[in-house]
Amino acid sequence: MVSLPPSLQKQVSVMSMNLSAKLDELQRGDRQLETTVALCEIRTQLQELTKSVESCQSEVSEVKRDMVAIKQDLDAVQQVKEDLEELREYVDRLEEHSHRRKLRLLEQGLTLFLSYAILAAVLGMLQFGYNTGVINAPEVNIENFMKDVYKDRYGEDISDDSVKTLYSVAVSIFAIGGMVGGFSGGTIANRFGRKGGLLLNNVLGIVGACLMGFTKLAESYEMLFFGRFIIGVNCGLNTSLVPMYISEIAPLNLRGGLGTVNQLAVTVGLLVSQVLGIEQILGTNDGWPVLLGLAICPAILQLLLLPVCPESPRYLLITKQWEEEARKALRRLRASNQVEEDIEEMKAEERAQQAESTISMMELICSPTLRAPLVIGVVMQLSQQLSGINAVFYYSTNLFTSSGLTDESAKFATIGIGAIMVIMTLVSIPLMDRTGRRTLHLYGLGGMFIFSIFITISFLIKEFFGYVQEMIDWMSYISVVSTLGFVVFFAVGPGSIPWMITAELFSQGPRPAAMSIAVLINWLANFLVGIGFPSMKTSLENYTFLPFSAFLAIFWIFTYKKVPETKNKTFEEILALFRHGNDRSSLRDSRLYGEEELATNSSRETVLSDATTANHTHATDRL
């Protein structure tokens, strides 16, 4: 039973007291009130009381309607709660299914045909390594050739400074070609495919190698420049297409190690060029054109091996929508008919970036979600080139000679650099999927920073104690050891990780555009170092490596603060780090702990949050 409102209760009490008083007066007859008058007053008060009771009944009716509405609200809330429980169970099942799928992906191994496909693809990176290092050893021979050609043409000797400038052009125009090729990589990859682009690229490799090989026969150093430019375009395309192809055909658990094979091929190419460039083999006035022309070998070998390999399954499924062709490619690469986990993972990636399936470079730059991974990819590429490593690759022989070594010892020390690069890259392959990309990159940058300081110290020792022969010998030893240590730590991290992590940070749609931008930046920095290092060495003298030390410190801090760990993460999870984890805490947690389920949990919480909001809105509308 509903109680009367307090105001009404008070009114009824007052009226009751008044009526009692009137009745008492009538009974006592104290004031001899007339009965008729008293009854009229009583009737009036009774009418007022009736009105109050009717008003009370109206309020009670309103209360009843409110209670009905509240009950409906409670029923709606209960329905929302049930819907949320159902959704939570569905997300749990989906998460469990995704986790099982990922575990199956992590169990995949290296097959014979996959090894063959990777070997065929990385010949492009061997080409890049060979042409990066081949110009180093025959520096004096090439400069003598330029002097002879100039004298034959113009009948006078060319100045040493002009010869140095021409040689710097021969070194750096390779990087200009690399910029052109790298920037075109995304377009080529989307139009012709990863494998198709690599096959077409070998035509440029053959043309560039022939131009360089016939330079002396044609007595034209312009032909050398043009050949270096063409082979640079070839290498630029390789640096874009090869990491993309390998990252897309590699199993999830081997993606890091197999990505390091890129750098292994580069270091092998460097070592081969350095060994062949010694005076006892091809480092002579007659042999250097053959040395440069041997760049035709990787191109021809890849033309013979690569046609047997399948196109990238990701390209076939996501870009071309050829699901059955993608299955066939996966069956060959995995040597198994059980490829549905890979197909599901690719489809999940496709769904995650469906809105970006045809993304252009401008759209990539303007995308808020993709801006963070793009900045990371660009800075990682700069950390490779502005570390000073190419100053060592291009001018190591000259550096060692300046440190007090004989010309022959300097060339053998350069070969030692190549050998150390190969060995340390082999060491880093198992570490890549065990330690993680971010950790190795931090070790690499930190070690390079320390040894760049030691290189500067070795130069200063020569400056202050150069008159003491024993001190010169000791200083030469410090210079060689510091340079080798510098190269060791480069091979551990910055040598391979920037290429790999750029391909990993992006899903299928924006990946080609991202690789094009990253490779363009890489080659631009390569060019600046190649063309600027001789002038920088002249200006700064003993402090030549200090700018590189400063860059290494900056890149170390950036990597520590901003770069997430991508080890054992699917492309879908990596994308989720930036899509749902734009807040700093998500990136920090992923970076520090490498939690494989962070992206999944973040996605799950977002789904539940969105569902809660939607259901609550729906319930409110119903009420």
Coordinates of C-alpha atoms in Angstrom, one line a residue:
M1 CA 0.0 0.0 0.0
V2 CA 1.3 3.4 -1.0
S3 CA 1.6 6.0 1.9
L4 CA 0.3 9.5 1.5
P5 CA 2.7 12.3 0.7
P6 CA 3.9 14.2 3.9
S7 CA 2.1 17.5 2.8
L8 CA -1.2 15.7 2.4
Q9 CA -0.8 13.9 5.7
K10 CA -0.2 17.2 7.4
Q11 CA -3.3 18.8 5.7
V12 CA -5.5 15.9 6.7
S13 CA -4.2 16.1 10.3
V14 CA -5.0 19.8 10.5
M15 CA -8.5 19.3 9.1
S16 CA -9.1 16.4 11.5
M17 CA -8.1 18.6 14.4
N18 CA -10.3 21.5 13.2
L19 CA -13.3 19.1 12.7
S20 CA -12.8 17.7 16.2
A21 CA -12.7 21.2 17.6
K22 CA -15.9 22.2 15.9
L23 CA -17.7 19.0 17.1
D24 CA -16.5 19.7 20.6
E25 CA -17.8 23.3 20.4
L26 CA -21.2 22.0 19.1
Q27 CA -21.3 19.5 22.0
R28 CA -20.3 22.1 24.6
G29 CA -22.2 24.9 23.0
D30 CA -19.6 27.2 24.6
R31 CA -20.1 30.0 22.1
Q32 CA -23.7 29.1 21.2
L33 CA -22.8 28.7 17.5
E34 CA -25.6 28.0 15.3
T35 CA -25.8 24.4 14.0
T36 CA -26.3 25.5 10.4
V37 CA -23.2 27.7 10.3
A38 CA -21.1 25.0 11.9
L39 CA -22.3 22.4 9.5
C40 CA -21.5 24.7 6.5
E41 CA -18.0 25.1 7.8
I42 CA -17.6 21.4 8.2
R43 CA -19.0 20.8 4.7
T44 CA -16.5 23.3 3.2
Q45 CA -13.6 21.6 5.0
L46 CA -14.8 18.2 3.8
Q47 CA -14.8 19.4 0.2
E48 CA -11.3 20.7 0.6
L49 CA -10.2 17.4 2.0
T50 CA -11.9 15.6 -0.9
K51 CA -9.9 17.7 -3.4
S52 CA -6.7 16.9 -1.5
V53 CA -7.5 13.2 -1.6
E54 CA -8.2 13.3 -5.4
S55 CA -4.9 15.2 -5.9
C56 CA -3.2 12.4 -3.9
Q57 CA -4.8 9.8 -6.1
S58 CA -3.4 11.5 -9.1
E59 CA 0.1 11.6 -7.6
V60 CA -0.2 7.9 -6.7
S61 CA -1.1 7.1 -10.4
E62 CA 2.0 9.0 -11.5
V63 CA 4.2 7.0 -9.1
K64 CA 2.7 3.8 -10.5
R65 CA 3.6 4.9 -14.0
D66 CA 7.1 5.7 -12.9
M67 CA 7.5 2.3 -11.3
V68 CA 6.4 0.6 -14.5
A69 CA 8.9 2.6 -16.5
I70 CA 11.7 1.7 -14.0
K71 CA 10.8 -2.0 -14.4
Q72 CA 11.0 -1.6 -18.1
D73 CA 14.4 0.0 -17.7
L74 CA 15.6 -2.8 -15.5
D75 CA 14.4 -5.4 -18.1
A76 CA 16.3 -3.5 -20.8
V77 CA 19.5 -3.4 -18.7
Q78 CA 19.2 -7.1 -18.0
Q79 CA 18.9 -7.7 -21.8
V80 CA 22.0 -5.6 -22.5
K81 CA 23.9 -7.6 -19.8
E82 CA 22.8 -10.8 -21.5
D83 CA 23.9 -9.5 -24.9
L84 CA 27.3 -8.5 -23.5
E85 CA 27.8 -11.9 -22.0
E86 CA 27.0 -13.5 -25.4
L87 CA 29.4 -11.1 -27.1
R88 CA 32.1 -11.8 -24.5
E89 CA 31.8 -15.5 -25.1
Y90 CA 32.0 -15.0 -28.8
V91 CA 35.2 -12.8 -28.5
D92 CA 36.7 -15.5 -26.1
R93 CA 36.0 -18.2 -28.7
L94 CA 37.5 -16.0 -31.5
E95 CA 40.5 -15.2 -29.4
E96 CA 41.1 -18.8 -28.6
H97 CA 40.8 -19.7 -32.3
S98 CA 43.2 -17.0 -33.2
H99 CA 45.7 -18.2 -30.6
R100 CA 45.5 -21.8 -31.8
R101 CA 46.0 -20.6 -35.4
K102 CA 49.0 -18.6 -34.3
L103 CA 50.5 -21.5 -32.5
R104 CA 50.1 -23.6 -35.6
L105 CA 51.8 -20.9 -37.6
L106 CA 54.7 -20.8 -35.1
E107 CA 55.2 -24.5 -35.6
Q108 CA 56.1 -24.2 -39.3
G109 CA 59.6 -25.0 -40.4
L110 CA 62.1 -24.3 -43.1
T111 CA 61.4 -26.5 -46.2
L112 CA 63.8 -27.3 -49.1
F113 CA 61.7 -25.3 -51.6
L114 CA 61.4 -22.3 -49.3
S115 CA 65.2 -22.3 -48.9
Y116 CA 65.5 -22.4 -52.7
A117 CA 63.1 -19.5 -53.2
I118 CA 64.9 -17.4 -50.6
L119 CA 68.3 -18.2 -52.1
A120 CA 67.0 -17.2 -55.5
A121 CA 65.5 -13.9 -54.2
V122 CA 68.5 -12.8 -52.1
L123 CA 70.8 -12.8 -55.1
G124 CA 69.4 -9.3 -55.6
M125 CA 70.7 -8.3 -52.2
L126 CA 74.1 -10.0 -53.1
Q127 CA 74.1 -7.7 -56.2
F128 CA 73.5 -4.7 -53.9
G129 CA 76.4 -5.7 -51.6
Y130 CA 78.8 -6.4 -54.4
N131 CA 78.2 -3.1 -56.1
T132 CA 78.4 -1.2 -52.8
G133 CA 81.9 -2.6 -52.0
V134 CA 83.4 -3.2 -55.5
I135 CA 84.3 0.5 -56.0
N136 CA 86.4 0.6 -52.9
A137 CA 89.6 -1.4 -53.6
P138 CA 90.4 -0.3 -57.1
E139 CA 90.1 3.5 -56.2
V140 CA 93.7 4.2 -57.3
N141 CA 93.3 2.2 -60.6
I142 CA 90.1 4.0 -61.5
E143 CA 91.6 7.4 -60.8
N144 CA 94.6 6.5 -63.0
F145 CA 92.2 5.5 -65.7
M146 CA 90.4 8.9 -65.4
K147 CA 93.7 10.8 -65.6
D148 CA 94.7 8.9 -68.8
V149 CA 91.4 9.4 -70.5
Y150 CA 91.4 13.1 -69.7
K151 CA 95.0 13.6 -70.9
D152 CA 94.2 11.7 -74.2
R153 CA 91.1 13.9 -74.8
Y154 CA 92.4 17.3 -73.8
G155 CA 96.2 17.0 -74.0
E156 CA 96.8 18.1 -70.4
D157 CA 96.9 16.6 -66.9
I158 CA 93.8 16.8 -64.7
S159 CA 94.3 18.1 -61.2
D160 CA 94.2 15.7 -58.2
D161 CA 91.2 17.5 -56.8
S162 CA 89.2 17.1 -60.0
V163 CA 90.1 13.4 -60.2
K164 CA 88.9 13.0 -56.6
T165 CA 85.6 14.7 -57.6
L166 CA 85.1 12.4 -60.6
Y167 CA 85.8 9.4 -58.4
S168 CA 83.2 10.7 -55.8
V169 CA 80.7 11.0 -58.7
A170 CA 81.4 7.4 -59.7
V171 CA 80.8 6.3 -56.0
S172 CA 77.7 8.5 -55.3
I173 CA 75.9 8.2 -58.6
F174 CA 75.2 4.6 -57.6
A175 CA 73.1 6.0 -54.7
I176 CA 71.2 8.3 -57.1
G177 CA 70.2 5.3 -59.2
G178 CA 69.3 3.5 -56.0
M179 CA 67.0 6.4 -55.0
V180 CA 65.2 6.1 -58.4
G181 CA 64.9 2.3 -58.2
G182 CA 63.9 2.3 -54.5
F183 CA 61.2 4.9 -55.2
S184 CA 59.8 2.9 -58.1
G185 CA 59.8 -0.3 -56.1
G186 CA 56.2 0.0 -54.8
T187 CA 54.8 0.7 -58.2
I188 CA 56.8 -2.2 -59.8
A189 CA 55.7 -4.6 -56.9
N190 CA 52.0 -3.8 -57.3
R191 CA 52.0 -3.9 -61.1
F192 CA 54.2 -6.9 -61.9
G193 CA 54.3 -8.7 -58.5
R194 CA 57.3 -9.3 -56.2
K195 CA 58.7 -12.1 -58.3
G196 CA 57.8 -10.5 -61.6
G197 CA 59.5 -7.3 -60.6
L198 CA 62.7 -9.1 -59.6
L199 CA 62.8 -10.9 -62.9
L200 CA 62.4 -7.7 -64.9
N201 CA 65.0 -5.9 -62.7
N202 CA 67.7 -8.3 -63.9
V203 CA 67.6 -6.7 -67.3
L204 CA 68.9 -3.5 -65.7
G205 CA 71.5 -5.5 -63.8
I206 CA 72.9 -7.0 -67.0
V207 CA 72.9 -3.6 -68.9
G208 CA 74.6 -1.8 -66.0
A209 CA 77.3 -4.5 -65.6
C210 CA 78.0 -4.5 -69.3
L211 CA 78.4 -0.7 -69.3
M212 CA 80.9 -0.8 -66.4
G213 CA 82.7 -3.8 -67.9
F214 CA 83.4 -2.1 -71.2
T215 CA 84.3 1.3 -69.7
K216 CA 88.0 1.0 -70.3
L217 CA 87.6 -0.5 -73.8
A218 CA 85.5 2.5 -74.7
E219 CA 87.9 4.9 -73.0
S220 CA 85.0 6.7 -71.4
Y221 CA 84.6 7.4 -67.7
E222 CA 81.1 8.7 -68.6
M223 CA 80.2 5.1 -69.4
L224 CA 81.3 4.2 -66.0
F225 CA 79.0 6.8 -64.5
F226 CA 76.1 5.7 -66.5
G227 CA 76.8 2.0 -65.7
R228 CA 77.0 2.8 -62.0
F229 CA 73.7 4.7 -62.3
I230 CA 71.9 1.8 -64.0
I231 CA 73.3 -0.8 -61.6
G232 CA 72.2 1.6 -58.8
V233 CA 68.6 1.6 -60.1
N234 CA 68.8 -2.2 -60.2
C235 CA 70.1 -2.4 -56.6
G236 CA 67.5 0.2 -55.4
L237 CA 64.7 -2.0 -56.8
N238 CA 66.3 -5.1 -55.2
T239 CA 66.4 -3.4 -51.8
S240 CA 62.7 -2.7 -52.1
L241 CA 61.5 -6.0 -53.7
V242 CA 63.7 -8.6 -52.0
P243 CA 62.8 -7.9 -48.3
M244 CA 59.1 -7.6 -49.4
Y245 CA 59.2 -10.9 -51.1
I246 CA 61.0 -12.8 -48.3
S247 CA 58.8 -11.3 -45.5
E248 CA 55.7 -12.4 -47.4
I249 CA 56.8 -16.0 -48.1
A250 CA 58.5 -16.7 -44.7
P251 CA 56.6 -18.5 -41.9
L252 CA 55.8 -16.4 -38.9
N253 CA 58.3 -17.9 -36.6
L254 CA 61.1 -17.7 -39.2
R255 CA 60.4 -14.3 -40.5
G256 CA 63.1 -12.6 -38.5
G257 CA 65.9 -15.1 -39.2
L258 CA 65.0 -15.3 -42.9
G259 CA 64.9 -11.5 -43.1
T260 CA 68.4 -11.5 -41.8
V261 CA 69.4 -13.5 -44.9
N262 CA 69.0 -10.3 -46.8
Q263 CA 71.9 -8.8 -44.9
L264 CA 73.9 -12.0 -45.1
A265 CA 73.6 -11.8 -48.9
V266 CA 74.7 -8.1 -48.8
T267 CA 77.8 -9.0 -46.6
V268 CA 78.7 -11.9 -48.9
G269 CA 78.5 -9.6 -51.9
L270 CA 80.7 -7.1 -50.0
L271 CA 83.3 -9.8 -49.1
V272 CA 83.4 -11.2 -52.6
S273 CA 84.0 -7.7 -54.1
Q274 CA 86.7 -7.0 -51.6
V275 CA 88.5 -10.3 -52.1
L276 CA 88.4 -10.0 -55.9
G277 CA 89.5 -6.4 -55.6
I278 CA 93.0 -7.1 -54.1
E279 CA 96.0 -6.5 -56.4
Q280 CA 96.8 -10.2 -56.7
I281 CA 93.4 -10.9 -58.4
L282 CA 91.5 -8.1 -60.2
G283 CA 92.7 -5.0 -58.4
T284 CA 95.0 -3.9 -61.3
N285 CA 94.8 -1.4 -64.1
D286 CA 93.7 -4.1 -66.5
G287 CA 91.5 -6.1 -64.1
W288 CA 89.2 -3.5 -62.5
P289 CA 86.8 -3.3 -65.5
V290 CA 86.3 -7.1 -65.2
L291 CA 85.8 -6.6 -61.4
L292 CA 83.0 -4.2 -62.1
G293 CA 81.5 -6.2 -65.0
L294 CA 81.2 -9.3 -62.8
A295 CA 78.0 -7.7 -61.5
I296 CA 76.4 -9.5 -64.4
C297 CA 76.8 -12.9 -62.7
P298 CA 74.1 -12.4 -59.9
A299 CA 71.6 -11.0 -62.5
I300 CA 72.0 -14.0 -64.8
L301 CA 72.0 -16.5 -62.0
Q302 CA 68.7 -15.0 -60.6
L303 CA 67.2 -15.1 -64.1
L304 CA 67.9 -18.9 -64.2
L305 CA 66.8 -19.7 -60.6
L306 CA 63.8 -17.4 -59.9
P307 CA 61.3 -18.5 -62.6
V308 CA 60.8 -21.8 -60.7
C309 CA 59.7 -20.0 -57.5
P310 CA 56.1 -19.0 -56.9
E311 CA 54.8 -15.5 -56.7
S312 CA 54.2 -14.1 -53.2
P313 CA 51.1 -15.8 -51.8
R314 CA 50.1 -12.5 -50.0
Y315 CA 50.3 -10.7 -53.3
L316 CA 48.2 -13.4 -55.0
L317 CA 45.5 -13.5 -52.4
I318 CA 45.3 -9.9 -51.1
T319 CA 46.3 -7.8 -54.1
K320 CA 45.1 -10.0 -57.0
Q321 CA 42.3 -11.9 -55.2
W322 CA 43.6 -15.2 -56.6
E323 CA 42.9 -17.5 -53.6
E324 CA 43.5 -20.8 -55.3
E325 CA 46.8 -19.6 -56.8
A326 CA 47.8 -18.4 -53.3
R327 CA 47.0 -21.9 -52.0
K328 CA 49.1 -23.6 -54.6
A329 CA 52.1 -21.3 -53.9
L330 CA 51.8 -22.0 -50.1
R331 CA 51.6 -25.7 -50.7
R332 CA 54.9 -25.6 -52.6
L333 CA 56.6 -23.3 -50.1
R334 CA 55.4 -25.2 -47.0
A335 CA 55.7 -28.7 -48.5
S336 CA 52.3 -29.4 -47.1
N337 CA 48.6 -29.4 -48.0
Q338 CA 47.7 -27.9 -44.6
V339 CA 47.9 -24.2 -45.5
E340 CA 44.5 -23.0 -44.1
E341 CA 46.2 -21.3 -41.1
D342 CA 48.3 -19.2 -43.5
I343 CA 45.2 -18.4 -45.6
E344 CA 43.2 -17.4 -42.5
E345 CA 46.1 -15.1 -41.4
M346 CA 46.3 -13.4 -44.8
K347 CA 42.5 -12.9 -44.8
A348 CA 42.6 -11.4 -41.3
E349 CA 45.3 -9.1 -42.5
E350 CA 43.2 -8.2 -45.6
R351 CA 40.2 -7.5 -43.4
A352 CA 42.3 -5.3 -41.0
Q353 CA 43.5 -3.1 -43.9
Q354 CA 40.6 -3.4 -46.4
A355 CA 40.0 0.3 -46.3
E356 CA 43.7 0.9 -47.3
S357 CA 43.9 -1.8 -50.0
T358 CA 44.8 0.7 -52.7
I359 CA 46.7 3.2 -50.6
S360 CA 49.1 5.6 -52.4
M361 CA 52.2 7.2 -51.0
M362 CA 50.3 10.5 -50.4
E363 CA 47.5 8.7 -48.6
L364 CA 50.1 6.8 -46.6
I365 CA 51.8 10.0 -45.5
C366 CA 48.5 11.6 -44.6
S367 CA 47.0 8.6 -42.7
P368 CA 47.0 9.3 -38.9
T369 CA 47.0 5.5 -38.2
L370 CA 50.0 4.8 -40.5
R371 CA 52.0 8.0 -39.7
A372 CA 53.7 6.5 -36.6
P373 CA 54.9 3.3 -38.3
L374 CA 56.0 5.4 -41.3
V375 CA 58.1 7.7 -39.1
I376 CA 59.6 4.6 -37.4
G377 CA 60.4 3.0 -40.8
V378 CA 62.1 6.2 -42.1
V379 CA 64.1 6.8 -39.0
M380 CA 65.2 3.1 -38.9
Q381 CA 66.5 3.5 -42.5
L382 CA 68.4 6.7 -41.5
S383 CA 69.9 4.9 -38.5
Q384 CA 71.5 2.5 -41.0
Q385 CA 72.9 5.0 -43.4
L386 CA 73.8 7.9 -41.1
S387 CA 75.6 5.6 -38.7
G388 CA 78.7 6.1 -40.9
I389 CA 78.9 2.5 -42.1
N390 CA 79.0 3.5 -45.8
A391 CA 81.9 5.8 -45.1
V392 CA 83.7 2.6 -44.0
F393 CA 82.4 0.6 -47.0
Y394 CA 83.4 3.2 -49.6
Y395 CA 86.5 4.6 -48.1
S396 CA 87.9 2.0 -45.6
T397 CA 91.0 1.4 -47.7
N398 CA 91.7 5.1 -47.6
L399 CA 90.9 5.3 -43.9
F400 CA 93.3 2.5 -43.0
T401 CA 96.1 4.1 -45.2
S402 CA 95.5 7.4 -43.4
S403 CA 95.9 5.5 -40.1
G404 CA 99.4 4.4 -41.0
L405 CA 98.9 1.0 -42.7
T406 CA 100.5 0.2 -46.0
D407 CA 98.4 0.0 -49.1
E408 CA 98.5 -3.8 -49.2
S409 CA 97.7 -4.1 -45.5
A410 CA 94.8 -1.6 -45.8
K411 CA 93.2 -3.8 -48.6
F412 CA 93.6 -6.9 -46.4
A413 CA 92.1 -5.0 -43.5
T414 CA 89.1 -4.1 -45.7
I415 CA 88.7 -7.8 -46.6
G416 CA 88.7 -8.4 -42.8
I417 CA 85.8 -6.0 -42.6
G418 CA 83.8 -8.1 -45.1
A419 CA 84.6 -11.3 -43.4
I420 CA 83.6 -10.0 -40.0
M421 CA 80.3 -8.8 -41.6
V422 CA 79.5 -12.2 -42.9
I423 CA 80.4 -14.0 -39.6
M424 CA 78.4 -11.6 -37.4
T425 CA 75.4 -11.7 -39.8
L426 CA 75.4 -15.5 -39.5
V427 CA 75.5 -15.1 -35.7
S428 CA 72.6 -12.7 -35.7
I429 CA 70.3 -15.0 -37.7
P430 CA 69.3 -17.2 -34.7
L431 CA 69.3 -14.2 -32.4
M432 CA 66.8 -12.3 -34.5
D433 CA 63.8 -14.5 -33.5
R434 CA 65.2 -15.2 -30.0
T435 CA 66.2 -11.8 -28.8
G436 CA 64.0 -9.6 -30.9
R437 CA 64.5 -6.8 -33.4
R438 CA 64.4 -3.9 -31.1
T439 CA 66.8 -5.3 -28.6
L440 CA 69.4 -6.2 -31.3
H441 CA 69.1 -2.8 -32.9
L442 CA 69.7 -1.1 -29.5
Y443 CA 72.8 -3.3 -29.0
G444 CA 74.0 -2.5 -32.5
L445 CA 73.6 1.2 -32.2
G446 CA 75.2 1.3 -28.8
G447 CA 78.2 -0.6 -29.8
M448 CA 78.7 1.5 -33.0
F449 CA 78.5 4.6 -30.9
I450 CA 81.3 3.4 -28.6
F451 CA 83.6 2.3 -31.4
S452 CA 83.0 5.5 -33.4
I453 CA 84.5 7.3 -30.4
F454 CA 87.5 4.9 -30.4
I455 CA 88.0 5.6 -34.1
T456 CA 88.2 9.3 -33.4
I457 CA 90.6 8.6 -30.5
S458 CA 92.8 6.6 -32.9
F459 CA 93.0 9.6 -35.3
L460 CA 93.8 12.0 -32.4
I461 CA 96.6 9.6 -31.2
K462 CA 98.2 9.8 -34.7
E463 CA 97.9 13.6 -34.6
F464 CA 99.7 14.1 -31.2
F465 CA 102.1 11.1 -31.2
G466 CA 102.7 10.6 -34.9
Y467 CA 106.4 11.2 -34.6
V468 CA 106.9 8.1 -32.5
Q469 CA 107.1 4.9 -34.6
E470 CA 105.9 2.6 -31.8
M471 CA 103.0 4.9 -31.2
I472 CA 102.1 4.9 -34.9
D473 CA 102.0 1.0 -34.9
W474 CA 99.8 1.0 -31.8
M475 CA 97.5 3.6 -33.2
S476 CA 97.1 1.6 -36.5
Y477 CA 96.2 -1.4 -34.4
I478 CA 93.5 0.7 -32.5
S479 CA 92.2 2.0 -35.7
V480 CA 91.7 -1.4 -37.3
V481 CA 90.2 -3.0 -34.2
S482 CA 87.9 0.0 -33.7
T483 CA 86.7 -0.2 -37.3
L484 CA 86.2 -3.9 -37.1
G485 CA 84.2 -3.5 -33.8
F486 CA 82.2 -0.8 -35.5
V487 CA 81.3 -3.2 -38.3
V488 CA 80.6 -6.1 -35.9
F489 CA 77.8 -4.1 -34.1
F490 CA 76.5 -2.8 -37.4
A491 CA 76.0 -6.4 -38.5
V492 CA 74.3 -7.3 -35.3
G493 CA 71.5 -4.7 -35.6
P494 CA 71.4 -1.8 -38.1
G495 CA 72.6 -3.9 -41.0
S496 CA 69.5 -6.0 -41.4
I497 CA 66.8 -4.8 -39.0
P498 CA 65.7 -1.6 -40.9
W499 CA 65.0 -3.5 -44.1
M500 CA 63.0 -6.2 -42.2
I501 CA 61.1 -4.0 -39.7
T502 CA 59.9 -1.7 -42.4
A503 CA 58.3 -4.6 -44.2
E504 CA 56.9 -5.9 -40.9
L505 CA 55.3 -2.6 -39.7
F506 CA 52.9 -2.4 -42.6
S507 CA 50.1 -4.6 -43.9
Q508 CA 49.7 -5.7 -47.5
G509 CA 48.0 -2.5 -48.8
P510 CA 50.4 0.2 -47.6
R511 CA 53.5 -2.0 -47.6
P512 CA 54.7 -1.3 -51.2
A513 CA 54.3 2.5 -50.7
A514 CA 56.0 2.4 -47.3
M515 CA 58.9 0.4 -48.7
S516 CA 59.3 2.9 -51.6
I517 CA 59.4 5.8 -49.2
A518 CA 61.8 4.0 -46.8
V519 CA 64.1 2.9 -49.6
L520 CA 64.1 6.3 -51.1
I521 CA 65.2 7.8 -47.8
N522 CA 67.8 5.1 -47.3
W523 CA 69.4 5.7 -50.7
L524 CA 69.2 9.5 -50.3
A525 CA 71.2 9.2 -47.0
N526 CA 73.5 6.8 -48.8
F527 CA 74.1 9.4 -51.5
L528 CA 74.8 12.2 -49.0
V529 CA 77.3 10.1 -47.1
G530 CA 79.0 8.9 -50.3
I531 CA 79.3 12.4 -51.8
G532 CA 79.9 14.2 -48.6
F533 CA 82.3 12.0 -46.7
P534 CA 85.5 13.1 -48.5
S535 CA 84.8 16.8 -48.0
M536 CA 83.8 16.1 -44.4
K537 CA 87.0 14.2 -43.9
T538 CA 89.0 17.1 -45.3
S539 CA 87.1 19.7 -43.1
L540 CA 86.9 17.8 -39.8
E541 CA 90.1 15.7 -40.2
N542 CA 90.5 13.8 -36.9
Y543 CA 87.0 14.5 -35.8
T544 CA 85.4 13.0 -39.0
F545 CA 83.4 10.4 -37.1
L546 CA 82.0 12.6 -34.4
P547 CA 78.9 13.6 -36.4
F548 CA 78.1 9.9 -36.9
S549 CA 78.6 9.4 -33.1
A550 CA 76.0 12.1 -32.5
F551 CA 73.5 10.5 -35.0
L552 CA 74.0 7.1 -33.4
A553 CA 73.1 8.5 -29.9
I554 CA 70.0 10.2 -31.3
F555 CA 68.9 7.0 -33.1
W556 CA 69.5 4.9 -30.0
I557 CA 67.2 7.2 -27.9
F558 CA 64.5 7.1 -30.7
T559 CA 64.6 3.3 -30.9
Y560 CA 64.4 3.0 -27.1
K561 CA 61.4 5.4 -26.9
K562 CA 59.4 4.7 -30.0
V563 CA 60.1 1.4 -31.7
P564 CA 57.9 -1.6 -30.8
E565 CA 59.0 -5.2 -30.7
T566 CA 57.6 -7.1 -33.8
K567 CA 59.0 -10.5 -32.9
N568 CA 56.5 -13.4 -33.3
K569 CA 53.7 -11.0 -34.2
T570 CA 51.4 -11.4 -37.2
F571 CA 51.0 -8.5 -39.6
E572 CA 47.5 -8.1 -38.1
E573 CA 48.8 -7.8 -34.6
I574 CA 51.5 -5.3 -35.6
L575 CA 48.9 -3.2 -37.4
A576 CA 46.7 -3.3 -34.2
L577 CA 49.6 -1.9 -32.2
F578 CA 49.2 1.4 -34.1
R579 CA 45.5 1.3 -34.8
H580 CA 44.3 0.6 -31.2
G581 CA 47.5 1.4 -29.4
N582 CA 48.1 4.9 -30.4
D583 CA 48.3 5.7 -26.7
R584 CA 51.9 5.6 -25.4
S585 CA 51.2 3.0 -22.8
S586 CA 50.3 0.3 -25.3
L587 CA 53.4 0.9 -27.3
R588 CA 55.5 1.0 -24.2
D589 CA 54.2 -2.3 -22.9
S590 CA 54.7 -4.0 -26.3
R591 CA 58.1 -2.6 -26.6
L592 CA 59.4 -3.6 -23.2
Y593 CA 57.7 -6.9 -22.7
G594 CA 57.0 -8.1 -26.3
E595 CA 53.7 -9.4 -25.2
E596 CA 52.2 -11.4 -28.1
E597 CA 48.7 -11.0 -26.9
L598 CA 48.7 -7.2 -26.4
A599 CA 47.2 -6.4 -29.7
T600 CA 44.6 -9.1 -29.4
N601 CA 43.6 -7.9 -26.0
S602 CA 43.5 -4.4 -27.1
S603 CA 41.3 -5.3 -30.0
R604 CA 39.1 -7.4 -27.7
E605 CA 38.6 -4.5 -25.3
T606 CA 37.8 -2.2 -28.2
V607 CA 35.2 -4.6 -29.5
L608 CA 33.6 -4.9 -26.1
S609 CA 33.6 -1.2 -25.5
D610 CA 32.0 -0.5 -28.9
A611 CA 29.4 -3.2 -28.3
T612 CA 28.6 -1.9 -24.8
T613 CA 28.1 1.6 -26.2
A614 CA 25.9 0.3 -29.1
N615 CA 23.8 -1.9 -26.8
H616 CA 23.3 0.9 -24.3
T617 CA 22.2 3.3 -27.0
H618 CA 19.8 0.7 -28.3
A619 CA 18.4 0.1 -24.9
T620 CA 17.9 3.8 -24.2
D621 CA 16.1 4.2 -27.6
R622 CA 13.8 1.3 -26.6
L623 CA 13.0 3.0 -23.3

